Coordinates of C-alpha atoms in Angstrom, one line a residue:
Chain Q
M1 CA 38.9 -23.1 6.3
T2 CA 40.1 -19.8 5.2
P3 CA 44.5 -18.9 5.9
D4 CA 42.5 -16.2 8.1
E5 CA 40.3 -18.8 10.4
S6 CA 43.2 -21.4 11.0
Q7 CA 45.5 -18.4 12.8
T8 CA 43.3 -17.1 14.4
S9 CA 41.8 -20.2 15.7
V10 CA 45.5 -21.2 16.0
K11 CA 46.5 -18.0 17.9
T12 CA 43.1 -18.3 20.4
S13 CA 44.4 -21.7 21.6
Q14 CA 48.0 -20.5 22.2
D15 CA 46.0 -17.7 24.1
T16 CA 44.5 -20.3 26.6
R17 CA 47.7 -22.5 26.8
A18 CA 49.5 -19.6 27.8
G19 CA 46.3 -18.4 29.5
R20 CA 46.7 -21.4 32.1
K21 CA 50.1 -21.3 32.4
A22 CA 49.5 -17.8 33.5
A23 CA 46.6 -19.3 36.0
K24 CA 48.9 -22.0 37.7
K25 CA 51.6 -19.1 38.5
A26 CA 49.6 -16.8 39.7
S27 CA 47.4 -18.5 41.6
S28 CA 49.3 -17.6 44.8
D29 CA 48.1 -14.1 43.8
Q30 CA 44.5 -15.0 43.5
N31 CA 43.6 -13.0 39.9
N32 CA 40.5 -14.5 39.7
L33 CA 40.2 -14.0 35.9
V34 CA 42.6 -15.8 35.4
S35 CA 41.2 -19.5 35.3
K36 CA 37.4 -18.1 34.9
D37 CA 35.5 -20.0 31.7
K38 CA 37.8 -23.1 30.8
A39 CA 34.6 -25.0 29.9
G40 CA 33.5 -22.5 27.8
A41 CA 37.0 -22.4 25.9
G42 CA 36.3 -25.9 25.3
V43 CA 33.4 -26.5 23.7
D44 CA 34.1 -23.6 22.0
R45 CA 37.3 -24.9 20.6
G46 CA 35.3 -28.3 19.8
F47 CA 32.7 -26.5 18.1
A48 CA 35.3 -24.9 16.1
L49 CA 36.7 -28.6 14.7
L50 CA 32.5 -29.4 14.2
A51 CA 32.5 -26.6 11.9
K52 CA 35.4 -27.4 10.5
F53 CA 35.0 -31.2 9.9
A54 CA 31.9 -30.6 8.8
G55 CA 33.3 -28.0 5.8
I56 CA 35.6 -30.5 4.6
F57 CA 33.4 -33.4 4.5
I58 CA 31.4 -32.0 1.5
L59 CA 34.4 -30.8 0.1
I60 CA 35.4 -34.7 0.8
I61 CA 32.4 -35.9 -0.9
L62 CA 32.3 -33.5 -3.9
A63 CA 35.8 -35.1 -4.4
F64 CA 34.5 -38.6 -4.7
V65 CA 31.9 -38.1 -7.3
A66 CA 34.4 -36.2 -9.3
I67 CA 36.9 -38.7 -9.0
F68 CA 34.6 -42.0 -9.8
L69 CA 32.9 -40.0 -12.7
T70 CA 36.1 -39.0 -13.9
Y71 CA 38.4 -42.3 -13.2
N72 CA 35.1 -44.3 -14.9
S73 CA 34.5 -41.7 -17.5
F74 CA 37.8 -42.8 -19.6
E75 CA 37.2 -45.9 -20.8
A76 CA 34.4 -44.2 -22.8
I77 CA 37.6 -41.9 -25.3
Y78 CA 40.3 -44.9 -24.5
R79 CA 39.4 -48.7 -25.4
E80 CA 42.1 -50.7 -25.2
D81 CA 42.2 -52.5 -28.3
E82 CA 40.7 -49.5 -30.1
G83 CA 43.0 -46.7 -29.3
L84 CA 40.8 -43.5 -28.7
V85 CA 37.3 -43.5 -30.3
I86 CA 36.5 -39.9 -28.7
G87 CA 34.6 -39.1 -32.0
R88 CA 32.3 -42.1 -31.5
F89 CA 32.2 -40.4 -27.9
L90 CA 31.5 -37.4 -29.1
S91 CA 28.8 -38.3 -31.7
Y92 CA 26.8 -40.3 -28.9
A93 CA 26.6 -37.3 -26.9
W94 CA 26.0 -34.0 -28.7
P95 CA 22.7 -34.6 -29.4
L96 CA 21.5 -35.5 -25.8
I97 CA 23.5 -32.1 -24.4
V98 CA 22.1 -30.3 -27.6
G99 CA 18.7 -32.5 -26.2
T100 CA 19.0 -31.1 -22.4
L101 CA 20.1 -27.1 -23.1
T102 CA 17.0 -27.1 -25.4
V103 CA 14.1 -28.6 -22.6
S104 CA 16.1 -26.5 -20.0
I105 CA 16.1 -23.6 -21.1
I106 CA 12.1 -23.8 -23.1
A107 CA 11.0 -24.2 -19.9
L108 CA 13.4 -21.4 -18.3
C109 CA 11.3 -19.1 -21.1
I110 CA 8.0 -20.1 -20.1
S111 CA 8.9 -20.4 -16.3
A112 CA 11.0 -17.4 -15.4
P113 CA 8.4 -14.5 -16.6
V114 CA 5.8 -16.2 -14.3
A115 CA 7.3 -16.8 -12.2
V116 CA 9.2 -13.1 -11.9
G117 CA 5.6 -12.4 -12.5
V118 CA 3.5 -14.0 -9.6
A119 CA 6.6 -13.6 -6.5
L120 CA 6.0 -9.2 -7.8
Y121 CA 2.0 -10.2 -7.0
I122 CA 2.6 -11.7 -4.3
S123 CA 4.9 -9.5 -2.4
H124 CA 4.1 -5.9 -4.3
Y125 CA 0.1 -6.8 -5.8
A126 CA -2.5 -9.2 -3.9
P127 CA -3.8 -7.4 -1.0
P128 CA -2.2 -9.4 2.5
R129 CA -4.4 -12.4 2.9
L130 CA -4.0 -13.8 -0.1
S131 CA -0.5 -12.9 -0.9
K132 CA -0.3 -15.8 1.9
S133 CA -2.9 -18.5 0.0
I134 CA -1.1 -17.6 -2.8
G135 CA 2.7 -18.7 -1.6
Y136 CA 1.6 -21.1 -0.1
V137 CA -0.1 -23.1 -3.1
I138 CA 2.9 -21.8 -4.9
D139 CA 5.0 -23.8 -2.4
L140 CA 2.7 -26.8 -2.9
L141 CA 4.1 -26.9 -6.1
A142 CA 7.4 -28.1 -5.2
A143 CA 6.2 -30.8 -2.9
I144 CA 4.4 -32.8 -5.7
P145 CA 7.0 -35.8 -7.0
S146 CA 8.1 -35.5 -10.2
V147 CA 6.3 -39.0 -10.5
V148 CA 3.3 -37.6 -10.4
Y149 CA 4.4 -34.1 -12.6
G150 CA 5.5 -37.0 -14.9
A151 CA 2.2 -39.0 -15.0
W152 CA 0.4 -35.9 -15.3
G153 CA 2.1 -34.4 -18.4
M154 CA 2.2 -37.9 -20.0
V155 CA -1.8 -38.6 -19.1
F156 CA -3.4 -35.1 -19.4
L157 CA -0.9 -32.9 -20.5
S158 CA 0.0 -34.9 -24.1
G159 CA -2.8 -35.7 -25.2
Y160 CA -4.0 -31.6 -25.4
L161 CA -0.5 -30.1 -26.5
A162 CA -1.1 -32.4 -29.4
N163 CA -4.0 -31.1 -30.6
F164 CA -1.8 -27.2 -30.6
Y165 CA 1.0 -29.0 -32.6
V166 CA -1.0 -30.0 -35.5
W167 CA -2.1 -26.6 -35.2
V168 CA 1.4 -25.1 -34.0
H169 CA 3.1 -27.3 -37.6
E170 CA 0.6 -25.8 -40.1
W171 CA 1.3 -22.1 -39.5
F172 CA 4.8 -21.8 -38.1
S173 CA 5.9 -25.1 -40.0
W174 CA 8.7 -22.9 -41.9
I175 CA 10.4 -22.7 -38.9
P176 CA 13.0 -25.4 -38.5
L177 CA 11.3 -26.0 -34.7
F178 CA 7.9 -26.3 -35.4
A179 CA 9.2 -28.5 -38.9
G180 CA 8.7 -31.8 -38.1
T181 CA 5.3 -33.8 -38.3
P182 CA 3.3 -33.0 -35.1
S183 CA 4.2 -36.2 -33.0
A184 CA 0.1 -37.5 -32.2
T185 CA 1.0 -38.8 -29.1
G186 CA 2.3 -35.1 -27.7
R187 CA 5.3 -36.8 -26.0
T188 CA 7.7 -34.1 -27.2
V189 CA 10.6 -31.8 -26.0
F190 CA 8.2 -28.7 -25.8
T191 CA 5.3 -31.3 -23.3
A192 CA 8.7 -32.3 -21.4
S193 CA 9.2 -28.1 -21.2
V194 CA 6.5 -27.2 -20.0
V195 CA 5.7 -29.8 -17.7
L196 CA 9.6 -29.0 -16.7
S197 CA 8.3 -25.0 -16.0
V198 CA 5.7 -26.4 -13.6
M199 CA 8.5 -28.0 -11.5
I200 CA 10.8 -25.5 -11.2
L201 CA 8.4 -22.6 -11.2
P202 CA 7.5 -22.8 -7.3
I203 CA 12.4 -22.4 -7.1
I204 CA 12.1 -19.3 -8.6
T205 CA 9.5 -17.9 -7.6
S206 CA 10.1 -18.0 -3.6
V207 CA 14.0 -16.9 -3.8
A208 CA 12.8 -13.8 -6.0
R209 CA 9.3 -12.9 -3.6
E210 CA 12.1 -13.5 -0.5
I211 CA 14.4 -10.6 -2.5
F212 CA 11.4 -8.1 -3.6
I213 CA 10.3 -8.6 -0.3
Q214 CA 13.1 -7.0 1.2
T215 CA 13.5 -4.2 -1.0
P216 CA 14.4 -1.8 1.2
K217 CA 11.3 0.7 2.1
L218 CA 13.3 3.5 2.3
H219 CA 14.2 3.1 -2.0
E220 CA 10.8 2.6 -2.8
E221 CA 9.5 6.1 -1.4
A222 CA 11.8 7.2 -2.5
A223 CA 9.9 6.5 -6.2
L224 CA 6.8 6.7 -5.7
A225 CA 7.8 10.4 -4.5
L226 CA 9.2 11.2 -7.4
G227 CA 5.7 10.6 -8.6
A228 CA 6.4 6.9 -10.3
T229 CA 3.5 4.6 -10.4
R230 CA 3.5 1.8 -8.8
W231 CA 4.7 -0.2 -12.0
E232 CA 7.5 2.9 -12.3
M233 CA 8.8 1.9 -8.6
I234 CA 8.7 -1.4 -9.4
K235 CA 11.6 -0.5 -12.4
M236 CA 13.4 2.1 -10.3
A237 CA 13.6 0.3 -6.4
V238 CA 13.0 -2.9 -7.3
F239 CA 14.4 -4.8 -9.9
P240 CA 17.4 -3.5 -9.2
F241 CA 18.2 -4.3 -5.7
A242 CA 16.5 -8.1 -6.8
R243 CA 18.4 -8.2 -10.1
A244 CA 21.6 -10.6 -8.3
G245 CA 18.3 -12.6 -6.7
I246 CA 16.4 -12.9 -9.5
I247 CA 19.3 -14.1 -11.1
S248 CA 20.1 -17.2 -8.6
G249 CA 16.8 -17.5 -8.6
I250 CA 17.1 -18.7 -12.0
M251 CA 20.2 -20.5 -12.1
L252 CA 18.5 -22.3 -9.5
G253 CA 15.5 -23.2 -11.6
L254 CA 17.9 -23.7 -14.0
G255 CA 20.0 -26.6 -12.0
R256 CA 16.8 -28.6 -11.3
A257 CA 15.2 -28.8 -15.2
L258 CA 19.0 -29.5 -16.2
G259 CA 19.0 -32.7 -13.6
E260 CA 15.5 -33.5 -13.3
T261 CA 14.9 -37.5 -14.7
M262 CA 12.3 -38.5 -13.6
A263 CA 9.3 -36.5 -15.7
V264 CA 11.5 -36.3 -18.8
V265 CA 11.5 -40.3 -19.0
M266 CA 8.1 -40.3 -18.8
V267 CA 6.9 -37.9 -20.9
L268 CA 9.4 -37.7 -23.5
S269 CA 9.3 -40.0 -26.4
A270 CA 13.0 -40.4 -26.9
G271 CA 14.2 -41.1 -30.0
S272 CA 17.2 -39.5 -32.2
F273 CA 18.1 -35.8 -32.5
T274 CA 15.7 -34.2 -34.7
W275 CA 15.2 -30.1 -34.5
S276 CA 11.8 -30.2 -34.4
I277 CA 10.6 -29.8 -30.7
I278 CA 7.1 -30.3 -31.5
S279 CA 7.7 -34.5 -33.3
S280 CA 8.2 -37.2 -31.1
G281 CA 12.5 -37.5 -31.1
N282 CA 16.0 -36.2 -29.2
N283 CA 16.6 -37.4 -25.6
T284 CA 18.3 -35.6 -22.4
I285 CA 20.8 -36.9 -20.4
P286 CA 19.6 -37.7 -17.3
A287 CA 16.7 -39.3 -19.0
E288 CA 19.5 -41.4 -21.3
I289 CA 21.4 -42.8 -17.9
A290 CA 18.4 -44.1 -16.3
R291 CA 16.6 -45.3 -18.7
N292 CA 19.8 -47.6 -19.7
F293 CA 22.3 -47.8 -17.0
G294 CA 19.9 -50.6 -15.3
E295 CA 20.4 -52.6 -18.2
T296 CA 24.0 -52.1 -19.6
G297 CA 26.8 -54.1 -18.3
D298 CA 29.3 -53.2 -16.1
G299 CA 32.6 -52.4 -17.9
T300 CA 31.1 -52.4 -21.8
E301 CA 32.0 -49.4 -23.6
R302 CA 28.3 -48.0 -23.5
W303 CA 28.9 -48.2 -19.2
H304 CA 31.2 -45.7 -19.8
Q305 CA 29.8 -43.8 -22.0
L306 CA 26.9 -43.3 -19.8
I307 CA 28.9 -42.8 -17.1
A308 CA 31.2 -39.7 -19.4
I309 CA 27.8 -38.6 -19.8
G310 CA 27.1 -37.9 -16.6
L311 CA 30.2 -36.8 -15.8
V312 CA 30.1 -33.9 -18.9
L313 CA 26.1 -32.7 -17.6
F314 CA 28.2 -32.1 -13.8
I315 CA 30.1 -29.9 -16.2
I316 CA 27.0 -27.9 -17.6
T317 CA 25.0 -27.5 -14.2
L318 CA 28.8 -26.2 -12.4
I319 CA 29.3 -23.8 -15.9
V320 CA 26.0 -22.6 -14.8
N321 CA 26.4 -21.9 -11.6
M322 CA 29.9 -20.2 -12.4
V323 CA 28.2 -17.8 -14.7
A324 CA 25.3 -17.4 -12.4
R325 CA 28.0 -16.0 -10.0
W326 CA 29.3 -13.8 -12.6
I327 CA 26.6 -12.2 -14.1
V328 CA 25.7 -11.3 -9.7
S329 CA 28.7 -9.9 -8.7
R330 CA 29.0 -8.2 -11.4
N331 CA 28.6 -4.3 -11.4
K332 CA 29.5 -4.8 -7.5
E333 CA 29.9 -1.1 -7.2
F334 CA 26.6 -0.8 -7.5
S335 CA 24.9 -3.4 -6.0
G336 CA 23.7 -1.6 -2.9
A337 CA 25.2 -4.4 -1.4
N338 CA 27.7 -0.9 0.0
Chain N
M1 CA 6.6 27.6 -9.6
S2 CA 5.2 27.5 -6.1
K3 CA 1.4 26.9 -4.1
N4 CA 0.1 27.6 -0.9
I5 CA -1.0 24.5 0.6
T6 CA -4.4 25.4 3.1
A7 CA -5.8 22.0 5.0
K8 CA -9.3 22.0 6.2
N9 CA -10.5 19.7 9.0
L10 CA -8.6 17.4 8.4
N11 CA -8.3 13.7 10.1
V12 CA -5.6 10.9 9.6
Y13 CA -6.3 7.6 10.3
Y14 CA -4.5 4.2 10.3
G15 CA -7.8 2.1 10.2
D16 CA -10.4 2.9 12.5
F17 CA -7.3 4.0 14.9
L18 CA -7.6 8.3 14.8
A19 CA -3.8 9.7 14.4
V20 CA -4.5 13.1 13.8
E21 CA -7.2 15.4 14.7
G22 CA -8.3 18.5 13.3
I23 CA -5.8 20.0 11.4
N24 CA -6.6 23.4 10.0
V25 CA -3.7 25.4 8.8
E26 CA -2.2 27.5 5.7
I27 CA 1.1 27.5 4.5
A28 CA 2.2 30.7 2.1
K29 CA 4.5 29.9 -1.3
K30 CA 8.0 30.8 -0.7
S31 CA 7.9 29.9 3.0
V32 CA 9.8 27.7 5.0
T33 CA 6.5 26.4 8.0
A34 CA 8.6 23.9 10.4
F35 CA 6.7 21.2 12.2
I36 CA 7.4 20.8 15.9
G37 CA 7.0 18.7 18.5
P38 CA 7.4 15.3 20.3
S39 CA 7.9 11.3 18.9
G40 CA 4.3 10.4 18.2
C41 CA 2.2 13.6 17.7
G42 CA 1.6 13.1 14.1
K43 CA 3.8 15.6 12.4
T44 CA 5.5 13.3 9.9
T45 CA 2.1 11.7 9.8
F46 CA 0.4 15.2 8.6
L47 CA 3.7 15.9 6.5
R48 CA 3.0 12.3 4.2
T49 CA -0.8 14.1 3.7
L50 CA 0.3 16.2 1.8
N51 CA 1.5 14.7 -0.8
R52 CA -0.1 11.3 -0.2
M53 CA 2.9 8.5 1.1
H54 CA 0.9 7.8 3.7
E55 CA -1.4 5.8 1.2
V56 CA 1.8 3.2 1.2
L57 CA 0.6 1.7 3.9
P58 CA -2.8 -0.5 3.7
G59 CA -5.1 1.1 5.8
A60 CA -4.3 4.7 6.1
R61 CA -7.0 7.2 5.0
V62 CA -8.0 10.6 4.9
E63 CA -10.7 12.7 6.1
G64 CA -11.0 16.6 5.3
Q65 CA -9.8 18.5 2.3
L66 CA -6.2 19.6 1.7
F67 CA -5.5 22.4 -1.0
L68 CA -2.8 23.1 -3.7
D69 CA -3.7 26.7 -4.2
D70 CA -7.6 25.7 -5.4
D71 CA -7.0 22.8 -6.4
D72 CA -8.6 19.3 -3.9
I73 CA -5.8 16.7 -3.6
Y74 CA -8.2 14.4 -2.1
G75 CA -10.8 15.8 -4.5
P76 CA -12.7 12.5 -6.4
G77 CA -10.5 10.8 -9.0
V78 CA -7.9 12.7 -8.2
D79 CA -4.6 10.3 -8.8
P80 CA -1.4 10.7 -5.9
V81 CA 0.5 9.3 -8.8
T82 CA -0.3 13.1 -10.3
V83 CA 0.1 15.1 -6.6
R84 CA 3.8 13.4 -6.0
A85 CA 5.1 14.8 -9.1
M86 CA 3.9 18.2 -7.4
V87 CA 4.8 17.9 -4.2
G88 CA 8.5 16.0 -3.4
M89 CA 9.6 14.8 -0.2
V90 CA 13.2 14.5 1.1
F91 CA 13.1 11.4 3.8
Q92 CA 14.9 11.5 6.9
R93 CA 17.7 9.0 6.0
P94 CA 19.2 9.6 2.5
N95 CA 18.7 7.0 -0.1
P96 CA 19.9 7.7 -3.2
F97 CA 18.9 4.7 -5.8
P98 CA 21.8 2.6 -5.0
T99 CA 21.5 0.7 -8.7
M100 CA 21.9 4.4 -10.6
S101 CA 25.0 6.6 -11.2
I102 CA 24.5 10.7 -9.5
R103 CA 23.6 11.4 -13.4
E104 CA 20.9 8.8 -13.5
N105 CA 19.8 9.5 -9.7
V106 CA 19.3 13.2 -10.5
L107 CA 17.5 12.1 -14.1
A108 CA 15.3 9.5 -12.2
G109 CA 12.0 11.2 -11.4
Y110 CA 12.5 13.6 -14.0
K111 CA 12.6 10.7 -16.6
L112 CA 9.0 9.7 -15.5
N113 CA 7.2 12.0 -16.9
G114 CA 8.1 10.0 -20.3
A115 CA 10.1 13.1 -21.3
R116 CA 12.9 12.3 -24.3
L117 CA 15.4 14.2 -23.7
S118 CA 18.7 14.9 -26.2
R119 CA 22.5 14.7 -24.7
S120 CA 22.7 17.9 -23.7
Q121 CA 19.8 19.0 -22.5
A122 CA 20.0 15.9 -19.6
D123 CA 23.6 17.3 -18.6
D124 CA 22.2 21.0 -18.2
V125 CA 19.0 19.7 -16.0
V126 CA 21.5 17.6 -14.0
E127 CA 23.6 20.7 -13.6
G128 CA 20.8 22.4 -12.8
A129 CA 19.4 20.7 -9.7
L130 CA 23.2 20.0 -8.5
R131 CA 24.1 23.2 -8.6
G132 CA 20.5 24.1 -7.3
A133 CA 21.5 21.7 -4.5
N134 CA 24.7 23.0 -3.6
L135 CA 26.2 19.6 -4.9
W136 CA 27.6 20.6 -8.7
N137 CA 31.8 21.5 -7.6
E138 CA 31.8 18.3 -5.0
V139 CA 30.2 16.2 -8.0
K140 CA 30.8 17.3 -11.3
D141 CA 34.2 14.9 -11.4
R142 CA 32.2 12.0 -10.6
L143 CA 29.0 12.1 -12.6
D144 CA 28.8 8.9 -13.7
K145 CA 29.6 7.1 -10.4
P146 CA 27.2 5.6 -8.2
G147 CA 25.4 7.8 -5.6
S148 CA 25.8 5.4 -3.0
G149 CA 29.7 6.5 -2.7
L150 CA 28.7 9.8 -1.3
S151 CA 28.8 11.2 1.9
G152 CA 26.1 11.7 3.9
G153 CA 25.7 14.8 3.3
Q154 CA 26.5 15.1 0.5
Q155 CA 23.8 11.7 -0.5
Q156 CA 20.8 13.8 1.3
R157 CA 21.3 16.8 -1.7
L158 CA 21.6 14.5 -4.5
C159 CA 18.7 13.5 -2.9
I160 CA 17.3 16.9 -3.3
A161 CA 18.2 17.5 -6.3
R162 CA 16.2 14.2 -7.3
T163 CA 13.1 16.4 -6.3
V164 CA 13.8 19.6 -7.4
A165 CA 15.3 18.3 -11.0
V166 CA 11.0 17.9 -11.1
K167 CA 10.2 21.2 -10.5
P168 CA 7.8 20.8 -8.2
D169 CA 5.8 23.5 -6.3
V170 CA 6.4 22.0 -2.5
I171 CA 9.2 20.3 -1.0
L172 CA 8.6 17.7 2.5
M173 CA 11.4 17.2 4.4
D174 CA 11.2 14.8 6.6
E175 CA 13.7 15.4 9.4
P176 CA 16.6 16.1 6.6
C177 CA 18.8 16.4 8.7
S178 CA 18.9 14.0 11.6
A179 CA 20.9 11.2 10.0
L180 CA 23.4 14.0 9.6
D181 CA 26.5 15.8 11.3
P182 CA 26.5 19.1 12.0
I183 CA 28.7 20.2 8.8
S184 CA 26.4 18.4 6.6
T185 CA 24.1 19.9 8.6
L186 CA 24.6 23.4 7.8
A187 CA 24.9 23.1 4.0
I188 CA 21.7 21.8 4.2
E189 CA 20.2 24.5 5.9
D190 CA 22.0 27.2 3.9
L191 CA 20.4 24.8 1.5
I192 CA 16.6 25.5 2.4
A193 CA 16.6 28.7 2.5
E194 CA 18.0 29.2 -0.6
L195 CA 14.9 27.4 -1.8
K196 CA 12.8 29.0 -0.4
Q197 CA 12.8 31.7 -3.5
E198 CA 11.6 29.2 -5.5
Y199 CA 9.7 26.8 -3.7
T200 CA 7.1 26.1 -1.1
I201 CA 9.0 23.7 1.7
V202 CA 7.6 22.7 5.1
I203 CA 10.3 20.8 7.5
V204 CA 9.4 18.1 9.7
T205 CA 11.9 18.6 12.4
H206 CA 13.4 17.4 16.4
N207 CA 15.9 20.1 16.4
M208 CA 14.2 23.2 17.9
Q209 CA 17.8 25.6 17.3
Q210 CA 17.0 24.1 13.5
A211 CA 13.5 24.6 13.4
A212 CA 14.4 28.8 14.8
R213 CA 17.4 29.3 12.0
V214 CA 15.8 28.0 8.8
S215 CA 11.9 28.4 9.5
E216 CA 9.3 31.5 9.2
K217 CA 6.2 29.6 10.8
T218 CA 6.2 27.3 13.1
A219 CA 3.1 24.5 14.3
F220 CA 3.3 23.0 17.4
F221 CA 1.9 19.3 18.0
N222 CA 1.4 17.4 20.6
I223 CA 0.0 14.5 21.5
A224 CA -2.6 14.0 25.1
G225 CA -1.6 10.1 25.5
T226 CA -0.8 7.2 24.1
G227 CA -3.5 6.3 22.1
K228 CA -4.7 9.4 21.7
P229 CA -4.7 11.5 18.6
G230 CA -2.2 14.1 17.7
K231 CA -3.3 17.6 17.1
M232 CA -2.2 21.3 16.3
I233 CA -1.5 22.4 19.1
E234 CA -0.9 26.3 17.8
Y235 CA 1.0 28.0 15.0
D236 CA 2.5 30.8 14.5
D237 CA 4.9 33.2 13.5
T238 CA 8.6 31.3 14.8
S239 CA 9.7 34.1 16.7
V240 CA 5.8 34.0 18.0
I241 CA 5.9 30.3 19.0
F242 CA 10.1 30.3 20.6
N243 CA 10.1 33.6 22.3
N244 CA 5.6 33.9 23.3
P245 CA 3.4 31.0 22.7
S246 CA 0.0 31.5 23.5
N247 CA -0.3 28.2 24.5
E248 CA 0.7 26.9 27.9
Q249 CA 2.2 23.5 26.5
T250 CA 3.6 24.9 23.7
E251 CA 5.6 27.6 26.1
R252 CA 6.5 24.2 27.9
Y253 CA 7.7 22.6 25.1
V254 CA 10.1 24.5 23.7
S255 CA 11.6 25.5 27.0
G256 CA 12.7 22.5 27.2
K257 CA 10.5 21.7 29.7
F258 CA 9.2 18.9 28.6
G259 CA 9.7 16.4 24.7

């Protein structure tokens, strides 16, 4: 609650109190207005309280998670017998951080253009009936459980991509990303990225579609009346209007990709760090935690490291969100929100 | 550049619904023509067929012919984009592009033609268009500020500048002053009087005094009832329409008996 709001609520309660006093005084004068709507005022106050509680509740949960993570992370970098062991933790953490970011960013690079294209097709190109059914199918993609995606990626997709990796390696092995021995099973970082990209596609698409549909007719017609083609109209009127929405959609997708666990656990045959995205190896933070947490004894250094790496993921997601907000709020003057 | 407009037996449909029926009209170049009539009578619909903007709505279509000088804009193979580059339009509510600066707004249409402009050429285009829209003196010091920061009347003149910048043959105005205060309205009306030296102007207005002030010719549209098509009832010199109309419906409308 902002100070502003709390002030007003204090004021209201004083007002009602003063009102009641006045009501007692004035009852002899028969002023009917003063005593009216007492029940309504009670409900009003009750609701304000409820809303306040709900707001605080979220903060408390967030604080608990943050405190739990921070408290338990400490022993990952400080052991009582050895002192500071930051170096050991870092050498454990960095491949996982790089792996997580690589998988997510590749997924985003595949997904974002496709999602924006699909959203545009639904909102501005497809005939109304078709656009409805396409939108429905895209939303269905979001309803598929991640285990199913994992199974699909592991059994079906990886087999096909394995042949592709051999080909890529043959021609592009001079690029470090395609340098290592191509995985025979195809269960690599790139395969995991492809699976993730399908999983985040519906999120980005639906956010982008919603915002594209809201483009003011006024601006679309302004562009058309100047002699713009449909694509030029989209560039002039739709994209500038939807920019913030597209970015927040992409960030939502990135958030999902960063945190996705099950699909990565199943698809990726994890291993030590390698720059190659077509060899087996690498791992992501959530997959690492999921694979090992159950088998690690409470309070061991490994256990603390797993918690600490979770905190790192938490911070990365936080930074992603803050950057997204910053991008959205930049150039507010030109946003059209005024 | 400026062109005559000729409509021959023009019908406008929304799906199966006949919205406007049997328009025959000749609009002379370098003149101001006003469309008046009660709400829903099809004057805006007809105006939008003059640059094929009605096609934005799904199911809207036109029968008949509409000539710009000698070219039928509904002829086979004619791209509406070409038509709209020749026939500019100013809308009811000012609609500068909110993410663009004043300068970019003026150049928006110009850049669509794929013209590569040097900085100084672009400056000339901007200045010329803004002077043409009587806006230059008010905005010359803040060309890089967003267009949405201007007042409503200034925004509308910015939209006119944007339209003028692409050098159209015809400028259509759909109730351009209905969202503006009287002083801004006066500024737009003065501007219309200047623009007709170079352009054919067609304006839809609900304000009969405005039609009387700015136009040389006036067309009165009316509708027989809900669900019936709108028709052009009378088209004549503005002075005739307002002082001595030949049709009884026109007479009743301009004298304020209905509408």
